[in-house]
Amino acid sequence: MAAVRSAAFGCCVLSTVAGLVRIFWPENGFKPVINAVLALYIITAAVQIIRVADWAGIAAELAPASDSSSVSDSEVGAYRRTLTDEAAAQALRDVLAASGIEAAIARTDTGWQVTLVHAADGQKAEALLAANCGTIPYEITAGGTAP
């Protein structure tokens, strides 16, 4: 490592001298040499940084961020159930709306509560839900006073 540092220091001194030559003597034929010395210095410095870097420490800092999650499994499960319920409610709304039935859908502890806007749509809604819900429990109630 001492050899790399010595080489880097030598390149630094050479690049300083080359920079001074460029500043005070801009019309010279040493531009390719000066550029080569500067490129070697940059390469040497990059190699030293790569070699000296504490890769194990960097990996140790990044590992907890990727391994541990700030969200618990129960929160993920609850969110999954919420998304599933929203999708199921929207599917029920779409099935009923496709047949011209207006209804409000709500999740209950025992299944789905379908509240019809028009009480006259009860038999039609029952037939649609029986055909589309499978084993999902639901309850149909008549809503407001709309005929």
JSON list of C-alpha atoms in Angstrom, two decimals:
[
{"chain": "A", "resi": 1, "resn": "MET", "atom": "CA", "xyz": [0.00, 0.00, 0.00]},
{"chain": "A", "resi": 2, "resn": "ALA", "atom": "CA", "xyz": [2.94, 2.31, 0.69]},
{"chain": "A", "resi": 3, "resn": "ALA", "atom": "CA", "xyz": [4.06, 1.88, -2.91]},
{"chain": "A", "resi": 4, "resn": "VAL", "atom": "CA", "xyz": [0.66, 2.95, -4.20]},
{"chain": "A", "resi": 5, "resn": "ARG", "atom": "CA", "xyz": [0.69, 5.99, -1.92]},
{"chain": "A", "resi": 6, "resn": "SER", "atom": "CA", "xyz": [4.19, 6.92, -3.06]},
{"chain": "A", "resi": 7, "resn": "ALA", "atom": "CA", "xyz": [3.16, 6.57, -6.69]},
{"chain": "A", "resi": 8, "resn": "ALA", "atom": "CA", "xyz": [0.07, 8.69, -6.05]},
{"chain": "A", "resi": 9, "resn": "PHE", "atom": "CA", "xyz": [2.16, 11.36, -4.34]},
{"chain": "A", "resi": 10, "resn": "GLY", "atom": "CA", "xyz": [4.64, 11.33, -7.24]},
{"chain": "A", "resi": 11, "resn": "CYS", "atom": "CA", "xyz": [1.81, 11.70, -9.74]},
{"chain": "A", "resi": 12, "resn": "CYS", "atom": "CA", "xyz": [0.42, 14.55, -7.67]},
{"chain": "A", "resi": 13, "resn": "VAL", "atom": "CA", "xyz": [3.73, 16.39, -7.75]},
{"chain": "A", "resi": 14, "resn": "LEU", "atom": "CA", "xyz": [4.12, 15.74, -11.48]},
{"chain": "A", "resi": 15, "resn": "SER", "atom": "CA", "xyz": [0.60, 16.92, -12.22]},
{"chain": "A", "resi": 16, "resn": "THR", "atom": "CA", "xyz": [1.21, 20.09, -10.20]},
{"chain": "A", "resi": 17, "resn": "VAL", "atom": "CA", "xyz": [4.38, 20.78, -12.17]},
{"chain": "A", "resi": 18, "resn": "ALA", "atom": "CA", "xyz": [2.55, 19.97, -15.41]},
{"chain": "A", "resi": 19, "resn": "GLY", "atom": "CA", "xyz": [-0.26, 22.34, -14.45]},
{"chain": "A", "resi": 20, "resn": "LEU", "atom": "CA", "xyz": [2.21, 25.11, -13.75]},
{"chain": "A", "resi": 21, "resn": "VAL", "atom": "CA", "xyz": [3.91, 24.51, -17.12]},
{"chain": "A", "resi": 22, "resn": "ARG", "atom": "CA", "xyz": [0.53, 24.73, -18.82]},
{"chain": "A", "resi": 23, "resn": "ILE", "atom": "CA", "xyz": [-0.35, 27.97, -17.05]},
{"chain": "A", "resi": 24, "resn": "PHE", "atom": "CA", "xyz": [2.96, 29.80, -17.61]},
{"chain": "A", "resi": 25, "resn": "TRP", "atom": "CA", "xyz": [3.88, 28.26, -20.95]},
{"chain": "A", "resi": 26, "resn": "PRO", "atom": "CA", "xyz": [0.61, 27.54, -22.81]},
{"chain": "A", "resi": 27, "resn": "GLU", "atom": "CA", "xyz": [2.24, 27.22, -26.24]},
{"chain": "A", "resi": 28, "resn": "ASN", "atom": "CA", "xyz": [4.31, 24.12, -25.58]},
{"chain": "A", "resi": 29, "resn": "GLY", "atom": "CA", "xyz": [4.59, 20.67, -27.12]},
{"chain": "A", "resi": 30, "resn": "PHE", "atom": "CA", "xyz": [4.11, 18.86, -23.80]},
{"chain": "A", "resi": 31, "resn": "LYS", "atom": "CA", "xyz": [0.28, 18.80, -23.82]},
{"chain": "A", "resi": 32, "resn": "PRO", "atom": "CA", "xyz": [0.06, 15.04, -24.56]},
{"chain": "A", "resi": 33, "resn": "VAL", "atom": "CA", "xyz": [2.57, 14.33, -21.80]},
{"chain": "A", "resi": 34, "resn": "ILE", "atom": "CA", "xyz": [0.76, 16.58, -19.33]},
{"chain": "A", "resi": 35, "resn": "ASN", "atom": "CA", "xyz": [-2.58, 14.96, -20.19]},
{"chain": "A", "resi": 36, "resn": "ALA", "atom": "CA", "xyz": [-1.05, 11.49, -19.79]},
{"chain": "A", "resi": 37, "resn": "VAL", "atom": "CA", "xyz": [0.36, 12.39, -16.36]},
{"chain": "A", "resi": 38, "resn": "LEU", "atom": "CA", "xyz": [-3.01, 13.78, -15.27]},
{"chain": "A", "resi": 39, "resn": "ALA", "atom": "CA", "xyz": [-4.78, 10.63, -16.51]},
{"chain": "A", "resi": 40, "resn": "LEU", "atom": "CA", "xyz": [-2.30, 8.41, -14.64]},
{"chain": "A", "resi": 41, "resn": "TYR", "atom": "CA", "xyz": [-2.87, 10.42, -11.48]},
{"chain": "A", "resi": 42, "resn": "ILE", "atom": "CA", "xyz": [-6.62, 10.03, -11.76]},
{"chain": "A", "resi": 43, "resn": "ILE", "atom": "CA", "xyz": [-6.30, 6.28, -12.37]},
{"chain": "A", "resi": 44, "resn": "THR", "atom": "CA", "xyz": [-3.89, 5.88, -9.43]},
{"chain": "A", "resi": 45, "resn": "ALA", "atom": "CA", "xyz": [-6.19, 7.83, -7.11]},
{"chain": "A", "resi": 46, "resn": "ALA", "atom": "CA", "xyz": [-9.19, 5.76, -8.22]},
{"chain": "A", "resi": 47, "resn": "VAL", "atom": "CA", "xyz": [-7.32, 2.49, -7.63]},
{"chain": "A", "resi": 48, "resn": "GLN", "atom": "CA", "xyz": [-6.32, 3.66, -4.17]},
{"chain": "A", "resi": 49, "resn": "ILE", "atom": "CA", "xyz": [-9.88, 4.63, -3.28]},
{"chain": "A", "resi": 50, "resn": "ILE", "atom": "CA", "xyz": [-11.22, 1.29, -4.49]},
{"chain": "A", "resi": 51, "resn": "ARG", "atom": "CA", "xyz": [-8.53, -0.61, -2.67]},
{"chain": "A", "resi": 52, "resn": "VAL", "atom": "CA", "xyz": [-8.79, 1.27, 0.63]},
{"chain": "A", "resi": 53, "resn": "ALA", "atom": "CA", "xyz": [-12.59, 1.39, 0.78]},
{"chain": "A", "resi": 54, "resn": "ASP", "atom": "CA", "xyz": [-14.18, -0.53, 3.65]},
{"chain": "A", "resi": 55, "resn": "TRP", "atom": "CA", "xyz": [-16.41, -2.75, 1.51]},
{"chain": "A", "resi": 56, "resn": "ALA", "atom": "CA", "xyz": [-17.36, -4.97, 4.45]},
{"chain": "A", "resi": 57, "resn": "GLY", "atom": "CA", "xyz": [-18.47, -1.91, 6.43]},
{"chain": "A", "resi": 58, "resn": "ILE", "atom": "CA", "xyz": [-20.49, -0.58, 3.52]},
{"chain": "A", "resi": 59, "resn": "ALA", "atom": "CA", "xyz": [-22.15, -3.97, 3.06]},
{"chain": "A", "resi": 60, "resn": "ALA", "atom": "CA", "xyz": [-22.87, -4.16, 6.80]},
{"chain": "A", "resi": 61, "resn": "GLU", "atom": "CA", "xyz": [-24.56, -0.75, 6.68]},
{"chain": "A", "resi": 62, "resn": "LEU", "atom": "CA", "xyz": [-26.68, -1.68, 3.69]},
{"chain": "A", "resi": 63, "resn": "ALA", "atom": "CA", "xyz": [-27.65, -5.18, 4.88]},
{"chain": "A", "resi": 64, "resn": "PRO", "atom": "CA", "xyz": [-30.00, -4.11, 7.69]},
{"chain": "A", "resi": 65, "resn": "ALA", "atom": "CA", "xyz": [-31.86, -1.82, 5.32]},
{"chain": "A", "resi": 66, "resn": "SER", "atom": "CA", "xyz": [-32.58, -4.67, 2.93]},
{"chain": "A", "resi": 67, "resn": "ASP", "atom": "CA", "xyz": [-33.08, -7.45, 5.49]},
{"chain": "A", "resi": 68, "resn": "SER", "atom": "CA", "xyz": [-35.31, -5.80, 8.04]},
{"chain": "A", "resi": 69, "resn": "SER", "atom": "CA", "xyz": [-38.63, -4.33, 7.18]},
{"chain": "A", "resi": 70, "resn": "SER", "atom": "CA", "xyz": [-40.31, -1.56, 9.10]},
{"chain": "A", "resi": 71, "resn": "VAL", "atom": "CA", "xyz": [-43.69, -3.12, 8.30]},
{"chain": "A", "resi": 72, "resn": "SER", "atom": "CA", "xyz": [-44.78, -6.14, 10.31]},
{"chain": "A", "resi": 73, "resn": "ASP", "atom": "CA", "xyz": [-46.36, -9.24, 8.80]},
{"chain": "A", "resi": 74, "resn": "SER", "atom": "CA", "xyz": [-49.66, -8.49, 10.52]},
{"chain": "A", "resi": 75, "resn": "GLU", "atom": "CA", "xyz": [-49.75, -5.03, 8.91]},
{"chain": "A", "resi": 76, "resn": "VAL", "atom": "CA", "xyz": [-49.04, -6.55, 5.51]},
{"chain": "A", "resi": 77, "resn": "GLY", "atom": "CA", "xyz": [-51.79, -9.13, 6.08]},
{"chain": "A", "resi": 78, "resn": "ALA", "atom": "CA", "xyz": [-54.27, -6.44, 7.12]},
{"chain": "A", "resi": 79, "resn": "TYR", "atom": "CA", "xyz": [-53.40, -4.34, 4.07]},
{"chain": "A", "resi": 80, "resn": "ARG", "atom": "CA", "xyz": [-53.78, -7.39, 1.82]},
{"chain": "A", "resi": 81, "resn": "ARG", "atom": "CA", "xyz": [-57.23, -8.10, 3.31]},
{"chain": "A", "resi": 82, "resn": "THR", "atom": "CA", "xyz": [-58.22, -4.45, 2.79]},
{"chain": "A", "resi": 83, "resn": "LEU", "atom": "CA", "xyz": [-57.17, -4.55, -0.86]},
{"chain": "A", "resi": 84, "resn": "THR", "atom": "CA", "xyz": [-58.96, -7.88, -1.37]},
{"chain": "A", "resi": 85, "resn": "ASP", "atom": "CA", "xyz": [-62.13, -6.51, 0.21]},
{"chain": "A", "resi": 86, "resn": "GLU", "atom": "CA", "xyz": [-62.02, -3.38, -1.94]},
{"chain": "A", "resi": 87, "resn": "ALA", "atom": "CA", "xyz": [-61.56, -5.46, -5.09]},
{"chain": "A", "resi": 88, "resn": "ALA", "atom": "CA", "xyz": [-64.38, -7.83, -4.13]},
{"chain": "A", "resi": 89, "resn": "ALA", "atom": "CA", "xyz": [-66.75, -4.93, -3.33]},
{"chain": "A", "resi": 90, "resn": "GLN", "atom": "CA", "xyz": [-65.94, -3.31, -6.67]},
{"chain": "A", "resi": 91, "resn": "ALA", "atom": "CA", "xyz": [-66.57, -6.61, -8.46]},
{"chain": "A", "resi": 92, "resn": "LEU", "atom": "CA", "xyz": [-69.99, -6.92, -6.78]},
{"chain": "A", "resi": 93, "resn": "ARG", "atom": "CA", "xyz": [-70.80, -3.31, -7.71]},
{"chain": "A", "resi": 94, "resn": "ASP", "atom": "CA", "xyz": [-69.82, -3.98, -11.32]},
{"chain": "A", "resi": 95, "resn": "VAL", "atom": "CA", "xyz": [-71.94, -7.15, -11.57]},
{"chain": "A", "resi": 96, "resn": "LEU", "atom": "CA", "xyz": [-74.97, -5.36, -10.18]},
{"chain": "A", "resi": 97, "resn": "ALA", "atom": "CA", "xyz": [-74.41, -2.16, -12.21]},
{"chain": "A", "resi": 98, "resn": "ALA", "atom": "CA", "xyz": [-74.12, -4.17, -15.43]},
{"chain": "A", "resi": 99, "resn": "SER", "atom": "CA", "xyz": [-77.70, -5.29, -14.84]},
{"chain": "A", "resi": 100, "resn": "GLY", "atom": "CA", "xyz": [-78.91, -1.82, -13.92]},
{"chain": "A", "resi": 101, "resn": "ILE", "atom": "CA", "xyz": [-79.14, -2.46, -10.18]},
{"chain": "A", "resi": 102, "resn": "GLU", "atom": "CA", "xyz": [-78.03, 0.35, -7.88]},
{"chain": "A", "resi": 103, "resn": "ALA", "atom": "CA", "xyz": [-76.63, -0.87, -4.57]},
{"chain": "A", "resi": 104, "resn": "ALA", "atom": "CA", "xyz": [-74.24, -0.06, -1.77]},
{"chain": "A", "resi": 105, "resn": "ILE", "atom": "CA", "xyz": [-71.77, -2.80, -0.83]},
{"chain": "A", "resi": 106, "resn": "ALA", "atom": "CA", "xyz": [-70.26, -3.13, 2.64]},
{"chain": "A", "resi": 107, "resn": "ARG", "atom": "CA", "xyz": [-68.11, -5.77, 4.31]},
{"chain": "A", "resi": 108, "resn": "THR", "atom": "CA", "xyz": [-69.47, -7.26, 7.53]},
{"chain": "A", "resi": 109, "resn": "ASP", "atom": "CA", "xyz": [-68.09, -9.86, 9.93]},
{"chain": "A", "resi": 110, "resn": "THR", "atom": "CA", "xyz": [-70.18, -12.59, 8.29]},
{"chain": "A", "resi": 111, "resn": "GLY", "atom": "CA", "xyz": [-69.82, -11.62, 4.63]},
{"chain": "A", "resi": 112, "resn": "TRP", "atom": "CA", "xyz": [-71.11, -8.87, 2.36]},
{"chain": "A", "resi": 113, "resn": "GLN", "atom": "CA", "xyz": [-74.07, -6.59, 2.94]},
{"chain": "A", "resi": 114, "resn": "VAL", "atom": "CA", "xyz": [-75.75, -5.49, -0.29]},
{"chain": "A", "resi": 115, "resn": "THR", "atom": "CA", "xyz": [-78.13, -2.58, 0.29]},
{"chain": "A", "resi": 116, "resn": "LEU", "atom": "CA", "xyz": [-80.35, -2.02, -2.71]},
{"chain": "A", "resi": 117, "resn": "VAL", "atom": "CA", "xyz": [-81.45, 1.49, -3.66]},
{"chain": "A", "resi": 118, "resn": "HIS", "atom": "CA", "xyz": [-84.67, 0.16, -5.23]},
{"chain": "A", "resi": 119, "resn": "ALA", "atom": "CA", "xyz": [-86.48, -2.56, -3.28]},
{"chain": "A", "resi": 120, "resn": "ALA", "atom": "CA", "xyz": [-87.99, -3.90, -6.52]},
{"chain": "A", "resi": 121, "resn": "ASP", "atom": "CA", "xyz": [-84.53, -5.09, -7.65]},
{"chain": "A", "resi": 122, "resn": "GLY", "atom": "CA", "xyz": [-84.39, -7.68, -4.83]},
{"chain": "A", "resi": 123, "resn": "GLN", "atom": "CA", "xyz": [-85.16, -10.84, -6.85]},
{"chain": "A", "resi": 124, "resn": "LYS", "atom": "CA", "xyz": [-82.95, -9.80, -9.76]},
{"chain": "A", "resi": 125, "resn": "ALA", "atom": "CA", "xyz": [-80.07, -9.00, -7.38]},
{"chain": "A", "resi": 126, "resn": "GLU", "atom": "CA", "xyz": [-80.56, -12.32, -5.56]},
{"chain": "A", "resi": 127, "resn": "ALA", "atom": "CA", "xyz": [-80.32, -14.23, -8.84]},
{"chain": "A", "resi": 128, "resn": "LEU", "atom": "CA", "xyz": [-77.20, -12.30, -9.95]},
{"chain": "A", "resi": 129, "resn": "LEU", "atom": "CA", "xyz": [-75.41, -12.73, -6.63]},
{"chain": "A", "resi": 130, "resn": "ALA", "atom": "CA", "xyz": [-76.31, -16.42, -6.40]},
{"chain": "A", "resi": 131, "resn": "ALA", "atom": "CA", "xyz": [-74.82, -16.94, -9.87]},
{"chain": "A", "resi": 132, "resn": "ASN", "atom": "CA", "xyz": [-71.68, -14.84, -9.29]},
{"chain": "A", "resi": 133, "resn": "CYS", "atom": "CA", "xyz": [-70.72, -15.07, -5.60]},
{"chain": "A", "resi": 134, "resn": "GLY", "atom": "CA", "xyz": [-70.20, -18.81, -5.27]},
{"chain": "A", "resi": 135, "resn": "THR", "atom": "CA", "xyz": [-69.58, -19.59, -1.60]},
{"chain": "A", "resi": 136, "resn": "ILE", "atom": "CA", "xyz": [-69.07, -15.97, -0.52]},
{"chain": "A", "resi": 137, "resn": "PRO", "atom": "CA", "xyz": [-71.73, -15.13, 2.07]},
{"chain": "A", "resi": 138, "resn": "TYR", "atom": "CA", "xyz": [-73.91, -12.10, 1.37]},
{"chain": "A", "resi": 139, "resn": "GLU", "atom": "CA", "xyz": [-77.08, -10.50, 2.67]},
{"chain": "A", "resi": 140, "resn": "ILE", "atom": "CA", "xyz": [-79.43, -8.37, 0.58]},
{"chain": "A", "resi": 141, "resn": "THR", "atom": "CA", "xyz": [-81.35, -5.58, 2.24]},
{"chain": "A", "resi": 142, "resn": "ALA", "atom": "CA", "xyz": [-83.58, -2.92, 0.76]},
{"chain": "A", "resi": 143, "resn": "GLY", "atom": "CA", "xyz": [-82.30, 0.59, 1.22]},
{"chain": "A", "resi": 144, "resn": "GLY", "atom": "CA", "xyz": [-84.17, 3.90, 1.18]},
{"chain": "A", "resi": 145, "resn": "THR", "atom": "CA", "xyz": [-87.71, 4.56, 0.12]},
{"chain": "A", "resi": 146, "resn": "ALA", "atom": "CA", "xyz": [-87.09, 4.49, -3.63]},
{"chain": "A", "resi": 147, "resn": "PRO", "atom": "CA", "xyz": [-89.64, 2.26, -5.44]}
]
